[in-house]
Short mmCIF file of N, CA and C in Angstrom, two decimals:
data_model
loop_
_atom_site.label_atom_id
_atom_site.label_comp_id
_atom_site.label_asym_id
_atom_site.label_seq_id
_atom_site.Cartn_x
_atom_site.Cartn_y
_atom_site.Cartn_z
N MET F 1 23.38 -77.34 11.37
CA MET F 1 22.88 -75.97 11.36
C MET F 1 23.29 -75.30 10.06
N THR F 2 22.36 -74.71 9.35
CA THR F 2 22.67 -74.03 8.11
C THR F 2 23.19 -72.64 8.40
N ARG F 3 24.12 -72.21 7.57
CA ARG F 3 24.71 -70.89 7.74
C ARG F 3 23.95 -69.88 6.91
N ALA F 4 23.68 -68.73 7.52
CA ALA F 4 23.00 -67.66 6.80
C ALA F 4 23.96 -67.07 5.78
N SER F 5 23.44 -66.69 4.64
CA SER F 5 24.25 -66.12 3.58
C SER F 5 24.68 -64.70 3.94
N LEU F 6 25.95 -64.39 3.68
CA LEU F 6 26.47 -63.06 3.95
C LEU F 6 26.39 -62.22 2.68
N THR F 7 25.83 -61.02 2.80
CA THR F 7 25.80 -60.07 1.71
C THR F 7 26.85 -59.01 2.00
N ILE F 8 27.76 -58.79 1.04
CA ILE F 8 28.84 -57.82 1.24
C ILE F 8 28.55 -56.59 0.38
N ARG F 9 28.68 -55.42 1.02
CA ARG F 9 28.43 -54.17 0.31
C ARG F 9 29.26 -53.06 0.95
N ASP F 10 29.35 -51.92 0.27
CA ASP F 10 30.00 -50.75 0.86
C ASP F 10 29.14 -50.22 1.99
N ALA F 11 29.79 -49.77 3.05
CA ALA F 11 29.07 -49.25 4.21
C ALA F 11 28.40 -47.92 3.86
N VAL F 12 27.28 -47.66 4.51
CA VAL F 12 26.55 -46.39 4.34
C VAL F 12 26.33 -45.78 5.73
N ASP F 13 25.91 -44.52 5.73
CA ASP F 13 25.71 -43.79 7.00
C ASP F 13 24.88 -44.55 8.02
N SER F 14 23.82 -45.19 7.56
CA SER F 14 22.92 -45.87 8.49
C SER F 14 23.56 -47.08 9.16
N ASP F 15 24.75 -47.49 8.72
CA ASP F 15 25.47 -48.61 9.35
C ASP F 15 26.28 -48.17 10.57
N ALA F 16 26.40 -46.88 10.81
CA ALA F 16 27.31 -46.37 11.84
C ALA F 16 27.03 -46.94 13.23
N ARG F 17 25.77 -47.01 13.62
CA ARG F 17 25.43 -47.51 14.95
C ARG F 17 25.89 -48.95 15.13
N ARG F 18 25.64 -49.77 14.11
CA ARG F 18 26.00 -51.19 14.21
C ARG F 18 27.53 -51.37 14.13
N VAL F 19 28.20 -50.56 13.31
CA VAL F 19 29.67 -50.60 13.25
C VAL F 19 30.24 -50.29 14.62
N ARG F 20 29.69 -49.26 15.27
CA ARG F 20 30.16 -48.91 16.62
C ARG F 20 29.94 -50.06 17.60
N GLU F 21 28.81 -50.73 17.49
CA GLU F 21 28.53 -51.87 18.36
C GLU F 21 29.55 -52.99 18.14
N ILE F 22 29.89 -53.26 16.89
CA ILE F 22 30.89 -54.30 16.60
C ILE F 22 32.25 -53.90 17.18
N LEU F 23 32.62 -52.63 17.03
CA LEU F 23 33.88 -52.15 17.61
C LEU F 23 33.90 -52.36 19.12
N LEU F 24 32.79 -52.05 19.77
CA LEU F 24 32.70 -52.23 21.22
C LEU F 24 32.77 -53.70 21.61
N ARG F 25 31.98 -54.53 20.95
CA ARG F 25 31.89 -55.95 21.32
C ARG F 25 33.18 -56.72 21.04
N THR F 26 33.98 -56.25 20.08
CA THR F 26 35.24 -56.93 19.77
C THR F 26 36.43 -56.26 20.46
N LYS F 27 36.13 -55.27 21.32
CA LYS F 27 37.17 -54.53 22.05
C LYS F 27 38.18 -53.90 21.08
N SER F 28 37.65 -53.31 20.02
CA SER F 28 38.48 -52.72 18.96
C SER F 28 38.26 -51.22 18.81
N MET F 29 37.67 -50.57 19.80
CA MET F 29 37.41 -49.14 19.71
C MET F 29 38.73 -48.38 19.60
N PRO F 30 38.91 -47.58 18.54
CA PRO F 30 40.16 -46.82 18.42
C PRO F 30 40.30 -45.76 19.50
N THR F 31 39.18 -45.20 19.94
CA THR F 31 39.16 -44.27 21.08
C THR F 31 37.89 -44.56 21.88
N PRO F 32 37.95 -44.43 23.21
CA PRO F 32 36.78 -44.79 24.01
C PRO F 32 35.57 -43.89 23.78
N ASP F 33 35.79 -42.68 23.28
CA ASP F 33 34.67 -41.76 23.10
C ASP F 33 34.21 -41.65 21.64
N LEU F 34 34.48 -42.67 20.85
CA LEU F 34 34.06 -42.68 19.45
C LEU F 34 32.54 -42.72 19.36
N LEU F 35 31.98 -41.77 18.63
CA LEU F 35 30.53 -41.67 18.49
C LEU F 35 30.09 -42.17 17.11
N ALA F 36 28.81 -42.46 17.00
CA ALA F 36 28.26 -42.87 15.71
C ALA F 36 28.46 -41.77 14.68
N SER F 37 28.42 -40.51 15.11
CA SER F 37 28.63 -39.39 14.17
C SER F 37 30.07 -39.39 13.63
N ASP F 38 31.04 -39.80 14.46
CA ASP F 38 32.42 -39.92 14.00
C ASP F 38 32.54 -41.01 12.93
N ILE F 39 31.83 -42.10 13.16
CA ILE F 39 31.85 -43.21 12.20
C ILE F 39 31.19 -42.79 10.90
N LYS F 40 30.08 -42.06 10.98
CA LYS F 40 29.42 -41.56 9.77
C LYS F 40 30.37 -40.68 8.97
N ALA F 41 31.12 -39.81 9.66
CA ALA F 41 32.07 -38.93 8.98
C ALA F 41 33.16 -39.76 8.30
N ALA F 42 33.64 -40.82 8.96
CA ALA F 42 34.67 -41.68 8.36
C ALA F 42 34.12 -42.42 7.15
N LEU F 43 32.89 -42.88 7.24
CA LEU F 43 32.27 -43.57 6.10
C LEU F 43 32.10 -42.61 4.93
N SER F 44 31.74 -41.38 5.21
CA SER F 44 31.58 -40.37 4.16
C SER F 44 32.92 -40.08 3.49
N ARG F 45 34.00 -39.97 4.29
CA ARG F 45 35.33 -39.75 3.71
C ARG F 45 35.74 -40.92 2.82
N ALA F 46 35.48 -42.13 3.27
CA ALA F 46 35.82 -43.32 2.47
C ALA F 46 35.04 -43.32 1.16
N ASP F 47 33.80 -42.89 1.22
CA ASP F 47 32.97 -42.85 0.02
C ASP F 47 33.49 -41.86 -1.01
N GLN F 48 34.16 -40.80 -0.56
CA GLN F 48 34.69 -39.76 -1.45
C GLN F 48 36.10 -40.06 -1.94
N ASP F 49 36.75 -41.10 -1.42
CA ASP F 49 38.16 -41.39 -1.71
C ASP F 49 38.26 -42.70 -2.50
N ASP F 50 38.75 -42.62 -3.73
CA ASP F 50 38.86 -43.82 -4.58
C ASP F 50 39.85 -44.85 -4.06
N SER F 51 40.75 -44.46 -3.14
CA SER F 51 41.75 -45.38 -2.63
C SER F 51 41.32 -46.04 -1.32
N THR F 52 40.10 -45.77 -0.89
CA THR F 52 39.62 -46.30 0.39
C THR F 52 38.23 -46.89 0.23
N ARG F 53 38.02 -48.04 0.89
CA ARG F 53 36.68 -48.63 0.93
C ARG F 53 36.42 -49.17 2.32
N PHE F 54 35.18 -49.15 2.71
CA PHE F 54 34.76 -49.71 3.98
C PHE F 54 33.60 -50.64 3.67
N LEU F 55 33.85 -51.95 3.78
CA LEU F 55 32.83 -52.94 3.47
C LEU F 55 32.18 -53.45 4.74
N VAL F 56 30.92 -53.78 4.63
CA VAL F 56 30.22 -54.47 5.71
C VAL F 56 29.61 -55.74 5.14
N GLY F 57 29.46 -56.72 6.03
CA GLY F 57 28.77 -57.95 5.68
C GLY F 57 27.47 -57.99 6.46
N THR F 58 26.39 -58.28 5.77
CA THR F 58 25.09 -58.30 6.43
C THR F 58 24.44 -59.68 6.32
N VAL F 59 23.68 -60.00 7.35
CA VAL F 59 22.84 -61.20 7.37
C VAL F 59 21.44 -60.72 7.71
N ALA F 60 20.49 -60.98 6.86
CA ALA F 60 19.11 -60.52 7.05
C ALA F 60 19.08 -59.02 7.31
N ASP F 61 19.85 -58.27 6.53
CA ASP F 61 19.92 -56.81 6.61
C ASP F 61 20.54 -56.27 7.90
N GLU F 62 21.16 -57.12 8.70
CA GLU F 62 21.84 -56.69 9.92
C GLU F 62 23.36 -56.77 9.69
N VAL F 63 24.08 -55.67 9.96
CA VAL F 63 25.53 -55.66 9.80
C VAL F 63 26.15 -56.55 10.88
N VAL F 64 26.91 -57.56 10.43
CA VAL F 64 27.52 -58.50 11.37
C VAL F 64 29.04 -58.54 11.25
N ALA F 65 29.61 -57.92 10.20
CA ALA F 65 31.05 -57.96 9.98
C ALA F 65 31.47 -56.73 9.18
N MET F 66 32.76 -56.43 9.23
CA MET F 66 33.24 -55.25 8.52
C MET F 66 34.73 -55.37 8.25
N VAL F 67 35.18 -54.57 7.28
CA VAL F 67 36.61 -54.44 7.00
C VAL F 67 36.85 -53.08 6.35
N HIS F 68 37.95 -52.47 6.74
CA HIS F 68 38.38 -51.21 6.14
C HIS F 68 39.53 -51.54 5.20
N MET F 69 39.54 -50.95 4.00
CA MET F 69 40.58 -51.22 3.02
C MET F 69 41.11 -49.89 2.49
N GLN F 70 42.43 -49.84 2.31
CA GLN F 70 43.04 -48.62 1.79
C GLN F 70 44.24 -48.96 0.93
N LEU F 71 44.34 -48.33 -0.22
CA LEU F 71 45.51 -48.48 -1.08
C LEU F 71 46.60 -47.57 -0.53
N ILE F 72 47.77 -48.16 -0.27
CA ILE F 72 48.88 -47.41 0.32
C ILE F 72 50.14 -47.66 -0.49
N PRO F 73 51.12 -46.74 -0.44
CA PRO F 73 52.39 -46.99 -1.13
C PRO F 73 53.12 -48.17 -0.48
N VAL F 74 53.77 -48.99 -1.31
CA VAL F 74 54.58 -50.09 -0.78
C VAL F 74 55.75 -49.53 0.01
N GLY F 75 56.27 -48.41 -0.43
CA GLY F 75 57.39 -47.77 0.25
C GLY F 75 57.68 -46.43 -0.40
N PRO F 76 58.66 -45.71 0.14
CA PRO F 76 58.93 -44.36 -0.37
C PRO F 76 59.66 -44.32 -1.70
N PHE F 77 60.16 -45.46 -2.17
CA PHE F 77 61.02 -45.46 -3.37
C PHE F 77 60.36 -46.08 -4.59
N THR F 78 59.04 -46.23 -4.55
CA THR F 78 58.32 -46.83 -5.67
C THR F 78 56.91 -46.26 -5.74
N ASP F 79 56.33 -46.33 -6.91
CA ASP F 79 54.93 -45.92 -7.09
C ASP F 79 53.98 -47.09 -6.85
N GLU F 80 54.54 -48.28 -6.63
CA GLU F 80 53.71 -49.48 -6.44
C GLU F 80 52.85 -49.34 -5.18
N LYS F 81 51.63 -49.81 -5.28
CA LYS F 81 50.69 -49.75 -4.16
C LYS F 81 50.43 -51.15 -3.60
N ALA F 82 50.04 -51.16 -2.34
CA ALA F 82 49.59 -52.38 -1.67
C ALA F 82 48.20 -52.10 -1.11
N LEU F 83 47.48 -53.15 -0.79
CA LEU F 83 46.18 -52.99 -0.14
C LEU F 83 46.36 -53.27 1.34
N LEU F 84 45.98 -52.31 2.17
CA LEU F 84 46.03 -52.48 3.62
C LEU F 84 44.62 -52.76 4.12
N THR F 85 44.43 -53.90 4.77
CA THR F 85 43.14 -54.20 5.39
C THR F 85 43.28 -54.00 6.89
N SER F 86 42.27 -53.37 7.48
CA SER F 86 42.25 -53.19 8.93
C SER F 86 40.82 -53.28 9.41
N PHE F 87 40.66 -53.41 10.69
CA PHE F 87 39.34 -53.54 11.30
C PHE F 87 38.52 -54.63 10.62
N LEU F 88 39.17 -55.77 10.35
CA LEU F 88 38.46 -56.94 9.86
C LEU F 88 37.85 -57.60 11.09
N LEU F 89 36.57 -57.32 11.31
CA LEU F 89 35.91 -57.72 12.56
C LEU F 89 34.58 -58.39 12.28
N VAL F 90 34.27 -59.38 13.10
CA VAL F 90 32.98 -60.06 13.03
C VAL F 90 32.34 -59.98 14.41
N HIS F 91 31.08 -59.61 14.46
CA HIS F 91 30.36 -59.54 15.73
C HIS F 91 30.48 -60.89 16.44
N PRO F 92 30.76 -60.91 17.74
CA PRO F 92 30.96 -62.18 18.46
C PRO F 92 29.82 -63.18 18.31
N GLU F 93 28.60 -62.71 18.17
CA GLU F 93 27.46 -63.63 18.03
C GLU F 93 27.37 -64.25 16.63
N HIS F 94 28.23 -63.81 15.72
CA HIS F 94 28.16 -64.30 14.34
C HIS F 94 29.48 -64.90 13.86
N ARG F 95 30.31 -65.30 14.79
CA ARG F 95 31.61 -65.88 14.41
C ARG F 95 31.44 -67.35 14.03
N ARG F 96 32.50 -67.88 13.43
CA ARG F 96 32.58 -69.29 13.02
C ARG F 96 31.63 -69.62 11.88
N HIS F 97 31.35 -68.62 11.04
CA HIS F 97 30.52 -68.85 9.86
C HIS F 97 31.28 -68.54 8.57
N GLY F 98 32.56 -68.21 8.68
CA GLY F 98 33.35 -67.91 7.50
C GLY F 98 33.20 -66.49 6.99
N TYR F 99 32.62 -65.60 7.79
CA TYR F 99 32.37 -64.24 7.33
C TYR F 99 33.67 -63.45 7.13
N ALA F 100 34.64 -63.63 8.00
CA ALA F 100 35.92 -62.94 7.83
C ALA F 100 36.59 -63.40 6.53
N HIS F 101 36.50 -64.70 6.23
CA HIS F 101 37.06 -65.22 4.98
C HIS F 101 36.39 -64.55 3.78
N GLN F 102 35.06 -64.42 3.85
CA GLN F 102 34.34 -63.83 2.73
C GLN F 102 34.70 -62.36 2.54
N LEU F 103 34.84 -61.62 3.65
CA LEU F 103 35.22 -60.21 3.54
C LEU F 103 36.63 -60.06 2.99
N LEU F 104 37.54 -60.91 3.47
CA LEU F 104 38.90 -60.84 2.96
C LEU F 104 38.94 -61.25 1.49
N GLY F 105 38.09 -62.19 1.10
CA GLY F 105 37.97 -62.56 -0.31
C GLY F 105 37.52 -61.38 -1.15
N ALA F 106 36.59 -60.58 -0.63
CA ALA F 106 36.15 -59.38 -1.34
C ALA F 106 37.29 -58.37 -1.45
N ALA F 107 38.13 -58.31 -0.41
CA ALA F 107 39.29 -57.41 -0.45
C ALA F 107 40.28 -57.87 -1.52
N VAL F 108 40.50 -59.17 -1.62
CA VAL F 108 41.40 -59.71 -2.64
C VAL F 108 40.86 -59.39 -4.03
N THR F 109 39.56 -59.55 -4.22
CA THR F 109 38.95 -59.23 -5.52
C THR F 109 39.17 -57.77 -5.88
N TRP F 110 38.96 -56.86 -4.92
CA TRP F 110 39.16 -55.44 -5.19
C TRP F 110 40.62 -55.16 -5.50
N ALA F 111 41.54 -55.80 -4.76
CA ALA F 111 42.98 -55.62 -5.03
C ALA F 111 43.31 -56.06 -6.46
N GLU F 112 42.78 -57.20 -6.87
CA GLU F 112 43.03 -57.68 -8.23
C GLU F 112 42.47 -56.71 -9.27
N GLU F 113 41.30 -56.17 -9.02
CA GLU F 113 40.71 -55.21 -9.95
C GLU F 113 41.56 -53.95 -10.07
N GLN F 114 42.28 -53.60 -8.99
CA GLN F 114 43.13 -52.41 -8.98
C GLN F 114 44.56 -52.71 -9.45
N GLY F 115 44.84 -53.98 -9.77
CA GLY F 115 46.19 -54.37 -10.19
C GLY F 115 47.18 -54.43 -9.04
N ILE F 116 46.68 -54.65 -7.84
CA ILE F 116 47.52 -54.69 -6.64
C ILE F 116 48.06 -56.10 -6.45
N GLN F 117 49.37 -56.19 -6.19
CA GLN F 117 50.02 -57.48 -6.02
C GLN F 117 50.22 -57.88 -4.56
N GLN F 118 50.10 -56.94 -3.63
CA GLN F 118 50.40 -57.23 -2.22
C GLN F 118 49.26 -56.78 -1.33
N ILE F 119 48.89 -57.65 -0.40
CA ILE F 119 47.85 -57.31 0.58
C ILE F 119 48.46 -57.41 1.97
N ASN F 120 48.26 -56.35 2.75
CA ASN F 120 48.72 -56.31 4.13
C ASN F 120 47.51 -56.32 5.05
N GLY F 121 47.61 -57.05 6.12
CA GLY F 121 46.54 -57.06 7.12
C GLY F 121 47.08 -56.55 8.43
N VAL F 122 46.42 -55.58 9.01
CA VAL F 122 46.87 -55.05 10.29
C VAL F 122 45.78 -55.28 11.32
N ALA F 123 46.21 -55.76 12.48
CA ALA F 123 45.30 -55.97 13.60
C ALA F 123 46.04 -55.57 14.86
N HIS F 124 45.32 -55.02 15.81
CA HIS F 124 45.94 -54.61 17.06
C HIS F 124 46.61 -55.83 17.70
N SER F 125 47.75 -55.61 18.31
CA SER F 125 48.53 -56.73 18.87
C SER F 125 47.77 -57.50 19.94
N THR F 126 46.78 -56.88 20.58
CA THR F 126 46.02 -57.57 21.63
C THR F 126 44.87 -58.41 21.08
N ILE F 127 44.55 -58.26 19.79
CA ILE F 127 43.45 -59.02 19.19
C ILE F 127 44.04 -60.31 18.60
N ARG F 128 44.18 -61.30 19.44
CA ARG F 128 44.87 -62.53 19.05
C ARG F 128 44.16 -63.27 17.92
N GLU F 129 42.81 -63.27 17.95
CA GLU F 129 42.07 -64.00 16.92
C GLU F 129 42.38 -63.46 15.53
N ALA F 130 42.41 -62.14 15.39
CA ALA F 130 42.67 -61.54 14.08
C ALA F 130 44.09 -61.83 13.63
N ASN F 131 45.05 -61.74 14.54
CA ASN F 131 46.43 -62.02 14.18
C ASN F 131 46.62 -63.49 13.80
N ARG F 132 45.96 -64.38 14.51
CA ARG F 132 46.02 -65.81 14.15
C ARG F 132 45.36 -66.07 12.81
N PHE F 133 44.24 -65.39 12.56
CA PHE F 133 43.53 -65.54 11.29
C PHE F 133 44.44 -65.18 10.12
N TYR F 134 45.08 -64.02 10.20
CA TYR F 134 46.00 -63.60 9.14
C TYR F 134 47.15 -64.61 9.00
N ALA F 135 47.69 -65.08 10.11
CA ALA F 135 48.81 -66.03 10.06
C ALA F 135 48.39 -67.34 9.40
N ARG F 136 47.19 -67.84 9.73
CA ARG F 136 46.70 -69.09 9.13
C ARG F 136 46.60 -68.98 7.62
N LEU F 137 46.35 -67.78 7.13
CA LEU F 137 46.21 -67.56 5.69
C LEU F 137 47.56 -67.32 5.01
N GLY F 138 48.64 -67.46 5.76
CA GLY F 138 49.97 -67.32 5.18
C GLY F 138 50.49 -65.89 5.15
N MET F 139 49.83 -64.99 5.86
CA MET F 139 50.30 -63.61 5.92
C MET F 139 51.33 -63.51 7.04
N GLY F 140 52.60 -63.37 6.63
CA GLY F 140 53.68 -63.32 7.60
C GLY F 140 53.87 -61.92 8.16
N SER F 141 54.62 -61.86 9.23
CA SER F 141 54.94 -60.57 9.84
C SER F 141 55.96 -59.86 8.97
N ALA F 142 55.62 -58.67 8.50
CA ALA F 142 56.49 -57.93 7.59
C ALA F 142 57.16 -56.75 8.27
N ALA F 143 56.60 -56.30 9.38
CA ALA F 143 57.14 -55.13 10.06
C ALA F 143 56.61 -55.10 11.48
N SER F 144 57.25 -54.32 12.30
CA SER F 144 56.76 -54.09 13.65
C SER F 144 56.24 -52.66 13.70
N PHE F 145 54.97 -52.51 13.91
CA PHE F 145 54.32 -51.21 13.93
C PHE F 145 54.18 -50.78 15.37
N ARG F 146 54.86 -49.72 15.75
CA ARG F 146 54.82 -49.24 17.13
C ARG F 146 54.13 -47.90 17.19
N SER F 147 53.53 -47.59 18.33
CA SER F 147 52.73 -46.39 18.44
C SER F 147 52.98 -45.70 19.78
N ALA F 148 52.93 -44.37 19.78
CA ALA F 148 53.06 -43.57 21.00
C ALA F 148 52.33 -42.26 20.80
N GLN F 149 51.89 -41.69 21.88
CA GLN F 149 51.30 -40.35 21.84
C GLN F 149 52.40 -39.35 21.52
N THR F 150 52.09 -38.34 20.74
CA THR F 150 53.08 -37.35 20.31
C THR F 150 53.78 -36.71 21.50
N GLY F 151 53.01 -36.26 22.49
CA GLY F 151 53.59 -35.60 23.66
C GLY F 151 54.50 -36.53 24.45
N THR F 152 54.07 -37.78 24.60
CA THR F 152 54.88 -38.76 25.33
C THR F 152 56.20 -39.00 24.63
N LEU F 153 56.16 -39.14 23.31
CA LEU F 153 57.38 -39.38 22.56
C LEU F 153 58.31 -38.16 22.64
N ARG F 154 57.76 -36.97 22.57
CA ARG F 154 58.58 -35.75 22.68
C ARG F 154 59.33 -35.75 24.02
N VAL F 155 58.64 -36.08 25.12
CA VAL F 155 59.27 -36.11 26.44
C VAL F 155 60.36 -37.17 26.50
N ARG F 156 60.07 -38.37 25.95
CA ARG F 156 61.06 -39.46 25.98
C ARG F 156 62.29 -39.13 25.14
N LEU F 157 62.09 -38.50 24.00
CA LEU F 157 63.23 -38.10 23.18
C LEU F 157 64.11 -37.10 23.91
N ALA F 158 63.48 -36.13 24.56
CA ALA F 158 64.25 -35.12 25.30
C ALA F 158 65.00 -35.76 26.46
N ALA F 159 64.35 -36.68 27.16
CA ALA F 159 65.00 -37.36 28.29
C ALA F 159 66.18 -38.20 27.82
N GLU F 160 66.01 -38.90 26.71
CA GLU F 160 67.09 -39.73 26.18
C GLU F 160 68.26 -38.86 25.74
N ARG F 161 67.97 -37.76 25.07
CA ARG F 161 69.02 -36.85 24.63
C ARG F 161 69.76 -36.28 25.84
N SER F 162 69.00 -35.93 26.87
CA SER F 162 69.60 -35.36 28.08
C SER F 162 70.52 -36.38 28.76
N SER F 163 70.06 -37.62 28.90
CA SER F 163 70.89 -38.63 29.55
C SER F 163 72.12 -38.96 28.72
N ARG F 164 71.97 -38.90 27.41
CA ARG F 164 73.11 -39.14 26.53
C ARG F 164 74.14 -38.02 26.66
N ASP F 165 73.64 -36.78 26.73
CA ASP F 165 74.52 -35.63 26.86
C ASP F 165 75.26 -35.62 28.19
N THR F 166 74.62 -36.12 29.24
CA THR F 166 75.26 -36.11 30.56
C THR F 166 76.13 -37.34 30.79
N GLY F 167 76.12 -38.27 29.89
CA GLY F 167 76.96 -39.46 30.04
C GLY F 167 76.33 -40.54 30.90
N ALA F 168 75.08 -40.38 31.29
CA ALA F 168 74.42 -41.36 32.15
C ALA F 168 74.26 -42.70 31.44
N ASN F 169 74.25 -42.67 30.14
CA ASN F 169 74.07 -43.90 29.37
C ASN F 169 75.40 -44.48 28.87
N ARG F 170 76.50 -43.95 29.31
CA ARG F 170 77.80 -44.37 28.80
C ARG F 170 78.02 -45.87 28.96
N LYS F 171 77.65 -46.45 30.11
CA LYS F 171 77.87 -47.87 30.35
C LYS F 171 76.99 -48.72 29.40
N VAL F 172 75.76 -48.31 29.21
CA VAL F 172 74.86 -49.04 28.31
C VAL F 172 75.40 -49.00 26.89
N ARG F 173 75.83 -47.81 26.44
CA ARG F 173 76.37 -47.69 25.09
C ARG F 173 77.64 -48.52 24.92
N ALA F 174 78.48 -48.55 25.94
CA ALA F 174 79.70 -49.36 25.87
C ALA F 174 79.37 -50.84 25.77
N THR F 175 78.37 -51.29 26.53
CA THR F 175 77.97 -52.70 26.48
C THR F 175 77.42 -53.06 25.10
N LEU F 176 76.58 -52.19 24.53
CA LEU F 176 76.03 -52.45 23.19
C LEU F 176 77.13 -52.46 22.14
N ALA F 177 78.08 -51.54 22.25
CA ALA F 177 79.19 -51.52 21.30
C ALA F 177 80.02 -52.79 21.41
N HIS F 178 80.22 -53.26 22.62
CA HIS F 178 80.99 -54.50 22.83
C HIS F 178 80.25 -55.69 22.19
N ARG F 179 78.93 -55.74 22.38
CA ARG F 179 78.15 -56.84 21.79
C ARG F 179 78.20 -56.80 20.26
N ARG F 180 78.12 -55.60 19.67
CA ARG F 180 78.24 -55.49 18.22
C ARG F 180 79.60 -55.97 17.74
N HIS F 181 80.63 -55.60 18.48
CA HIS F 181 81.98 -56.02 18.13
C HIS F 181 82.10 -57.54 18.19
N GLN F 182 81.53 -58.15 19.22
CA GLN F 182 81.58 -59.61 19.36
C GLN F 182 80.84 -60.30 18.21
N ARG F 183 79.69 -59.77 17.82
CA ARG F 183 78.93 -60.36 16.70
C ARG F 183 79.72 -60.27 15.41
N ARG F 184 80.36 -59.14 15.18
CA ARG F 184 81.18 -58.99 13.98
C ARG F 184 82.31 -60.00 13.95
N ARG F 185 82.94 -60.19 15.08
CA ARG F 185 84.05 -61.16 15.15
C ARG F 185 83.54 -62.57 14.89
N GLN F 186 82.35 -62.90 15.43
CA GLN F 186 81.79 -64.23 15.24
C GLN F 186 81.37 -64.47 13.80
N GLN F 187 80.91 -63.41 13.13
CA GLN F 187 80.47 -63.54 11.74
C GLN F 187 81.64 -63.56 10.78
N GLY F 188 82.76 -63.06 11.19
CA GLY F 188 83.94 -63.06 10.35
C GLY F 188 83.70 -62.32 9.07
N THR F 189 83.87 -62.97 7.94
CA THR F 189 83.72 -62.32 6.64
C THR F 189 82.33 -62.48 6.06
N SER F 190 81.38 -62.97 6.88
CA SER F 190 80.04 -63.22 6.35
C SER F 190 79.24 -61.95 6.15
N GLY F 191 79.77 -60.81 6.53
CA GLY F 191 79.06 -59.55 6.32
C GLY F 191 78.92 -58.77 7.59
N PRO F 192 78.36 -57.61 7.50
CA PRO F 192 78.25 -56.75 8.67
C PRO F 192 77.22 -57.29 9.66
N ALA F 193 77.42 -56.98 10.91
CA ALA F 193 76.49 -57.37 11.95
C ALA F 193 75.26 -56.48 11.91
N ILE F 194 74.16 -57.05 12.25
CA ILE F 194 72.92 -56.27 12.33
C ILE F 194 72.71 -55.93 13.80
N SER F 195 72.57 -54.66 14.05
CA SER F 195 72.37 -54.27 15.46
C SER F 195 71.05 -53.60 15.66
#
């Protein structure tokens, strides 16, 4: 079976409906009520921002794959930038044709043109295929990205502070302190324990 050629280009407003369909079919919707108009607005913002690009891959003028790219700081103590790729998705009916490889190749080319030395790929923890894809390409885990709703986190912080103030966590804290002490003793002079 011959593979159809993938054409890669920047996304435009008229791609919004198909982008939404890919998000739905790959179970990658950032919010359940995301509309095509929301996607059009995001594409418009990307078009106005030199540090952001949204590429789509087309076969016979039909959008079958996509990737979002953004230049981000490597960290707070340097001006160096990295390229963050996200939403690297291929429509389920068009998988196993190398389209994700081609889109990521386009991302690498853009990074090189921008003088970027580091590329990060982010995929939701439940999207196993994307995480495996990045791992196969030698992209190791560099951080643990955790997420919570603002209100939920505010409540949890208050509850933790309250339990700490009342001494309800005293036994847990004592156990953790004991474990840290044991690790330090086991490490001897090899350096401080990581807790």
